Coordinates of C-alpha atoms and ligand atoms in Angstrom, one line a residue:
M601 CA 39.3 -10.3 -44.7
F602 CA 37.6 -10.4 -48.0
P603 CA 37.6 -12.5 -50.1
E604 CA 37.8 -15.2 -47.3
R605 CA 35.4 -13.5 -45.0
R606 CA 31.9 -13.1 -46.4
L607 CA 29.2 -12.3 -43.9
R608 CA 26.5 -12.7 -46.6
R609 CA 27.0 -16.5 -46.0
L610 CA 25.1 -16.0 -42.8
R611 CA 22.1 -14.6 -44.5
R612 CA 21.1 -17.3 -46.9
R613 CA 17.5 -18.5 -46.5
G614 CA 17.4 -21.1 -43.7
I615 CA 20.8 -20.2 -42.3
R616 CA 19.5 -16.7 -41.5
E617 CA 16.7 -18.1 -39.4
L618 CA 19.0 -20.6 -37.8
L619 CA 21.3 -17.9 -36.6
S620 CA 18.7 -15.5 -35.3
E621 CA 20.0 -14.3 -31.9
V622 CA 16.6 -13.6 -30.4
H623 CA 13.1 -14.9 -31.0
L624 CA 9.7 -13.6 -30.2
S625 CA 7.3 -15.9 -28.5
K626 CA 3.6 -15.6 -27.5
T627 CA 4.6 -16.0 -23.8
D628 CA 6.6 -12.7 -24.0
L629 CA 3.5 -10.7 -24.8
V630 CA 1.1 -8.7 -22.6
Y631 CA -2.1 -7.4 -24.0
P632 CA -3.4 -4.0 -22.7
I633 CA -7.2 -3.6 -22.6
F634 CA -9.5 -0.7 -21.7
I635 CA -12.5 -1.4 -19.5
D636 CA -15.2 1.3 -19.5
E637 CA -17.8 1.4 -16.8
N638 CA -20.0 3.8 -18.9
I639 CA -20.8 1.6 -21.9
R640 CA -22.9 -1.5 -22.5
E641 CA -21.3 -2.5 -25.8
R642 CA -17.7 -2.3 -27.0
V643 CA -16.7 1.0 -28.6
P644 CA -13.9 1.2 -31.2
I645 CA -11.1 3.6 -30.2
A646 CA -10.7 6.1 -33.0
T647 CA -7.1 6.9 -32.3
M648 CA -6.1 3.2 -32.1
P649 CA -7.7 1.4 -35.0
G650 CA -8.4 -2.2 -34.1
Q651 CA -8.6 -1.5 -30.3
Y652 CA -11.8 -1.2 -28.3
R653 CA -13.1 0.0 -25.0
Y654 CA -15.0 -2.9 -23.4
P655 CA -17.9 -2.9 -21.0
V656 CA -17.2 -4.8 -17.7
D657 CA -19.7 -7.5 -18.9
E658 CA -17.5 -8.3 -21.8
V659 CA -14.1 -8.8 -20.1
S660 CA -14.6 -12.5 -19.5
A661 CA -15.1 -13.0 -23.2
V662 CA -12.1 -10.9 -24.0
A663 CA -10.0 -12.9 -21.6
E664 CA -11.1 -16.2 -23.2
R665 CA -10.4 -14.8 -26.7
I666 CA -6.9 -13.6 -25.8
S667 CA -6.1 -16.8 -23.9
A668 CA -7.0 -18.8 -27.0
T669 CA -4.3 -17.0 -29.0
G670 CA -1.7 -18.1 -26.5
V671 CA -1.1 -14.7 -24.9
G672 CA -1.1 -15.3 -21.1
A673 CA -1.2 -11.8 -19.6
L674 CA -3.5 -8.8 -19.7
L675 CA -2.8 -5.3 -18.5
L676 CA -6.0 -3.6 -17.4
F677 CA -6.9 0.1 -17.7
G678 CA -10.2 1.4 -16.3
I679 CA -12.4 4.2 -17.3
P680 CA -14.7 5.0 -14.3
A681 CA -18.2 6.3 -14.2
C682 CA -17.2 9.0 -11.7
K683 CA -14.1 11.1 -11.4
D684 CA -13.2 13.4 -8.6
A685 CA -10.2 15.4 -7.3
V686 CA -8.7 12.5 -5.3
A687 CA -9.4 9.5 -7.6
S688 CA -11.8 7.8 -5.1
S689 CA -13.2 5.5 -7.8
A690 CA -9.6 4.1 -8.4
F691 CA -9.6 2.2 -5.0
S692 CA -13.3 1.7 -4.5
P693 CA -14.2 -2.0 -3.9
D694 CA -16.7 -1.8 -6.7
G695 CA -14.6 0.2 -9.0
V696 CA -14.3 -0.8 -12.7
I697 CA -11.0 -2.6 -12.3
Q698 CA -12.2 -4.2 -9.1
Q699 CA -15.2 -5.6 -10.9
A700 CA -13.2 -6.8 -13.9
I701 CA -10.5 -8.8 -12.1
P702 CA -12.7 -11.5 -10.6
R703 CA -14.6 -11.9 -13.9
I704 CA -11.3 -12.5 -15.8
K705 CA -10.0 -14.9 -13.1
E706 CA -13.3 -16.8 -13.2
A707 CA -13.3 -17.1 -17.0
V708 CA -9.6 -17.9 -17.3
P709 CA -8.0 -18.7 -14.0
E710 CA -4.5 -19.0 -15.4
M711 CA -4.6 -15.6 -17.0
V712 CA -2.0 -13.3 -15.4
V713 CA -3.8 -10.1 -14.5
I714 CA -1.7 -6.9 -14.4
T715 CA -3.3 -3.7 -13.3
D716 CA -2.2 -0.1 -14.0
V717 CA -1.9 1.8 -10.7
C718 CA -2.4 5.4 -11.3
G719 CA -4.9 8.2 -10.7
C720 CA -5.1 9.9 -14.1
E721 CA -8.1 8.1 -15.4
Y722 CA -9.9 8.7 -12.1
T723 CA -9.2 12.3 -11.4
D724 CA -11.3 15.2 -12.7
H725 CA -8.1 17.2 -13.3
G726 CA -6.4 14.3 -15.2
H727 CA -3.2 14.3 -13.2
C728 CA -1.9 11.1 -11.8
G729 CA -2.5 11.8 -8.1
I730 CA -3.4 14.6 -5.7
I731 CA -2.7 18.1 -6.9
G732 CA -2.1 21.3 -4.9
D733 CA -0.3 24.5 -4.8
T734 CA 3.5 24.4 -4.6
P735 CA 6.2 27.1 -4.6
H736 CA 6.4 26.3 -8.4
G737 CA 2.6 26.6 -9.1
R738 CA -0.1 24.0 -9.1
D739 CA 1.3 20.6 -9.5
L740 CA 1.1 16.9 -8.6
L741 CA 2.0 16.5 -4.9
N742 CA 4.4 13.7 -4.4
D743 CA 4.1 12.5 -0.8
P744 CA 0.3 13.1 -0.4
S745 CA -0.3 11.0 -3.5
L746 CA 1.7 8.0 -2.2
E747 CA -0.9 6.7 0.2
L748 CA -3.5 6.8 -2.7
M749 CA -1.2 4.5 -4.8
G750 CA -0.9 2.1 -1.9
K751 CA -4.7 2.0 -1.5
I752 CA -5.2 1.4 -5.3
A753 CA -2.7 -1.4 -5.3
V754 CA -4.2 -3.1 -2.3
S755 CA -7.7 -2.8 -3.7
H756 CA -6.5 -4.5 -6.9
A757 CA -4.7 -7.2 -5.0
N758 CA -7.8 -7.8 -2.9
Q759 CA -9.7 -8.7 -6.1
G760 CA -7.0 -11.1 -7.3
A761 CA -4.5 -9.0 -9.4
D762 CA -1.3 -10.9 -9.9
I763 CA 0.9 -7.9 -10.6
V764 CA 0.3 -4.2 -9.9
A765 CA 2.0 -1.7 -12.1
P766 CA 2.4 1.8 -10.8
S767 CA 2.7 4.3 -13.6
C768 CA 2.5 7.6 -11.8
M769 CA 6.3 8.3 -11.6
L770 CA 6.2 9.5 -8.0
D771 CA 9.3 9.3 -5.9
G772 CA 8.9 6.5 -3.4
M773 CA 5.9 4.8 -5.1
V774 CA 7.4 1.3 -5.1
A775 CA 8.4 1.4 -1.5
V776 CA 5.0 2.6 -0.3
I777 CA 3.1 0.1 -2.5
R778 CA 5.3 -2.8 -1.3
R779 CA 4.7 -1.9 2.3
S780 CA 1.0 -1.5 1.8
L781 CA 0.7 -4.8 0.0
D782 CA 2.7 -6.6 2.6
R783 CA 0.7 -5.1 5.5
A784 CA -2.5 -6.2 3.7
G785 CA -1.2 -9.8 3.5
H786 CA -0.3 -9.6 -0.2
Q787 CA 3.3 -10.7 0.0
E788 CA 2.8 -12.7 -3.2
T789 CA 1.7 -9.8 -5.4
L790 CA 4.4 -8.6 -7.8
I791 CA 5.2 -5.0 -8.5
M792 CA 6.0 -4.2 -12.1
S793 CA 7.1 -0.6 -11.9
Y794 CA 6.8 1.8 -14.8
S795 CA 10.3 2.6 -13.5
T796 CA 11.6 4.5 -16.5
K797 CA 8.8 6.4 -18.0
F798 CA 9.3 9.4 -20.2
A799 CA 7.1 12.4 -20.8
S800 CA 6.2 11.4 -24.3
S801 CA 4.0 12.7 -27.1
F802 CA 3.4 9.1 -28.0
Y803 CA 0.8 8.6 -25.2
G804 CA -1.6 10.8 -27.1
P805 CA -3.8 8.1 -28.6
F806 CA -4.1 6.4 -25.2
R807 CA -5.1 9.6 -23.5
S808 CA -8.0 10.1 -25.8
A809 CA -9.0 6.4 -25.4
A810 CA -8.8 6.5 -21.6
H811 CA -10.0 10.1 -21.2
S812 CA -7.0 10.8 -19.1
S813 CA -5.5 14.0 -20.5
A814 CA -4.5 16.6 -17.9
V815 CA -6.9 19.6 -17.9
F816 CA -4.1 22.0 -16.9
G817 CA -0.3 21.8 -17.4
D818 CA 1.3 18.5 -18.4
R819 CA 3.2 15.6 -17.0
T820 CA 6.7 17.0 -17.4
T821 CA 7.2 17.6 -13.7
Y822 CA 7.0 13.9 -13.0
Q823 CA 7.7 12.0 -16.2
L824 CA 11.3 11.9 -17.5
N825 CA 12.9 14.2 -20.0
P826 CA 13.6 12.2 -23.2
A827 CA 17.0 13.7 -23.4
N828 CA 18.2 12.2 -20.1
A829 CA 19.8 8.7 -20.1
R830 CA 21.6 8.8 -16.8
E831 CA 18.6 10.0 -14.9
A832 CA 16.5 7.4 -16.7
F833 CA 18.8 4.7 -15.4
R834 CA 18.7 6.0 -11.9
E835 CA 14.9 5.9 -11.9
S836 CA 15.0 2.2 -12.5
E837 CA 17.9 1.6 -10.1
I838 CA 15.9 3.3 -7.3
D839 CA 12.8 1.3 -8.0
M840 CA 14.8 -1.8 -7.9
A841 CA 16.2 -0.8 -4.5
E842 CA 12.6 0.0 -3.3
G843 CA 11.6 -3.6 -4.1
A844 CA 10.2 -3.7 -7.7
D845 CA 10.0 -7.2 -9.1
I846 CA 10.0 -6.1 -12.7
L847 CA 11.2 -2.9 -14.3
M848 CA 9.9 -1.1 -17.4
V849 CA 11.0 1.2 -20.1
K850 CA 8.2 3.2 -21.7
P851 CA 7.9 4.1 -24.6
A852 CA 10.1 1.3 -25.8
G853 CA 10.7 1.9 -29.4
M854 CA 12.5 5.3 -29.2
F855 CA 14.3 4.3 -26.0
L856 CA 16.1 1.1 -26.8
D857 CA 19.4 2.4 -25.7
I858 CA 17.8 3.0 -22.3
L859 CA 16.2 -0.4 -22.3
A860 CA 19.5 -2.1 -22.9
E861 CA 21.0 -0.2 -19.9
V862 CA 18.1 -1.0 -17.6
V863 CA 18.5 -4.7 -18.5
S864 CA 22.0 -4.6 -17.1
L865 CA 20.5 -4.0 -13.6
G866 CA 19.6 -7.7 -13.6
L867 CA 15.8 -7.6 -12.9
P868 CA 13.3 -8.7 -15.5
V869 CA 12.5 -5.8 -17.8
A870 CA 9.3 -5.0 -19.7
A871 CA 9.2 -2.9 -22.9
Y872 CA 6.0 -1.0 -23.4
Q873 CA 5.2 -0.3 -27.1
V874 CA 2.8 2.6 -26.4
S875 CA -0.3 3.8 -28.2
G876 CA 1.5 6.3 -30.4
E877 CA 3.9 3.7 -31.7
Y878 CA 0.9 1.4 -32.4
A879 CA -1.0 4.2 -34.1
M880 CA 2.0 5.2 -36.3
I881 CA 2.4 1.8 -37.7
R882 CA -1.3 1.4 -38.2
A883 CA -1.6 4.7 -39.9
A884 CA 1.3 4.3 -42.3
A885 CA 0.2 0.8 -43.1
A886 CA -3.4 2.0 -43.8
Q887 CA -1.9 4.4 -46.4
G888 CA 0.1 1.5 -48.0
W889 CA 3.3 3.3 -47.0
I890 CA 4.8 0.4 -45.0
D891 CA 4.1 -3.3 -44.9
E892 CA 2.1 -3.7 -41.6
K893 CA 3.0 -7.2 -40.6
S894 CA 6.8 -6.9 -41.2
A895 CA 6.8 -3.4 -39.5
I896 CA 5.1 -4.8 -36.4
M897 CA 7.4 -7.9 -36.2
E898 CA 10.5 -5.7 -36.7
S899 CA 9.4 -3.2 -34.0
L900 CA 9.0 -6.1 -31.5
I901 CA 12.0 -8.2 -32.3
C902 CA 14.2 -5.1 -31.8
M903 CA 12.8 -4.8 -28.3
K904 CA 13.9 -8.4 -27.7
R905 CA 17.3 -7.7 -29.1
A906 CA 17.7 -4.8 -26.7
G907 CA 17.0 -7.2 -23.9
A908 CA 13.3 -7.0 -23.1
D909 CA 11.9 -10.0 -21.3
L910 CA 8.3 -9.1 -21.8
I911 CA 6.6 -6.8 -24.3
I912 CA 3.4 -4.9 -23.7
T913 CA 1.8 -4.3 -27.0
Y914 CA -1.6 -3.6 -28.5
F915 CA -0.5 -5.9 -31.4
A916 CA -0.3 -8.9 -29.0
E917 CA -3.4 -10.6 -30.2
E918 CA -2.5 -10.2 -33.8
V919 CA 1.1 -11.2 -33.4
A920 CA 0.2 -14.3 -31.4
G921 CA -1.9 -15.4 -34.4
W922 CA 1.2 -15.1 -36.6
L923 CA 3.7 -16.9 -34.3
Ligands
LIG1426 C1 -0.9 6.4 -16.9 C2 -0.6 5.7 -18.2 C3 -0.4 6.2 -19.4 C4 -0.1 5.2 -20.3 C5 -0.1 4.0 -19.5 N1 -0.4 4.3 -18.2 C6 -0.6 7.6 -19.9 C7 0.1 8.7 -19.4 O1 1.1 8.6 -18.7 O2 -0.3 9.8 -19.7 C8 0.2 5.3 -21.8 C9 0.1 4.1 -22.5 C10 0.1 4.2 -24.0 O3 0.2 5.3 -24.6 O4 -0.1 3.2 -24.7 N2 -2.0 5.8 -16.3

């Protein structure tokens, strides 16, 4: 006890760095980008200062730019020219993501390409799959939407996606996607499941960027209740059993307790720092209320401390420049 024991000895400059339990490295980072079929030039995203929607023609340049920073993986979101009730443009061979993948691979062959597998950007109603009437009202239909997810995943893998990432929170989505990929000869394609995804207000800036808000209702009948830790753990456990290669907790920042538990399952785990977490830091820093760089680094190192193997963050490019 004091006076012999003095933990402040551990925090002297130099010693402190030497004793850091976790470190952030560029190779942990995944950079999400928005690719918009409707534009000819990049458009700044108002709700996410510093981020853009890119035309398909610009994705090779973006891939080269990101690769030059040392970040080795991109997560692709598409904004299609046409939406309909059944998300047809999400699995069309000439859809926006299907056009983008080969361009990225041609420009930077070693870039790991991860694709979001979901319907919400491609449906006119904004829900993540097929909707219909249920005994509880109009809602996302689980089983009828599964085949759609399989088709989207296969269409991405056909174009060269390395990892498909289903984010629709349907029961059985990982099993169906694994089976569909294997049948199509894509045994090597990984599945990174958005396994533990909460119904969160922090997706707001993304939804305005990706034009993916639901036109009726909300996503609370498929995304998790933020109050539920045990159910959140079971979601990841089940996706592991269905064959997920990588699990995910999203949003990450407010759910680090969940992240630490999911890490105990033994699979690689991704932390997704979502658009609202990004926007909050940007907004407070723009006011001069917090120091931007240290707030960003702290937000990410805490995800590493909780056990994340990879971190999906809109700050990836900037952070790589600092590391
Ligand atoms: C669904 C999807 C969403 C995000 C990633 N994939 C939105 C949602 O579930 O409504 C949110 C990501 C973010 O907020 O950064 N395709």
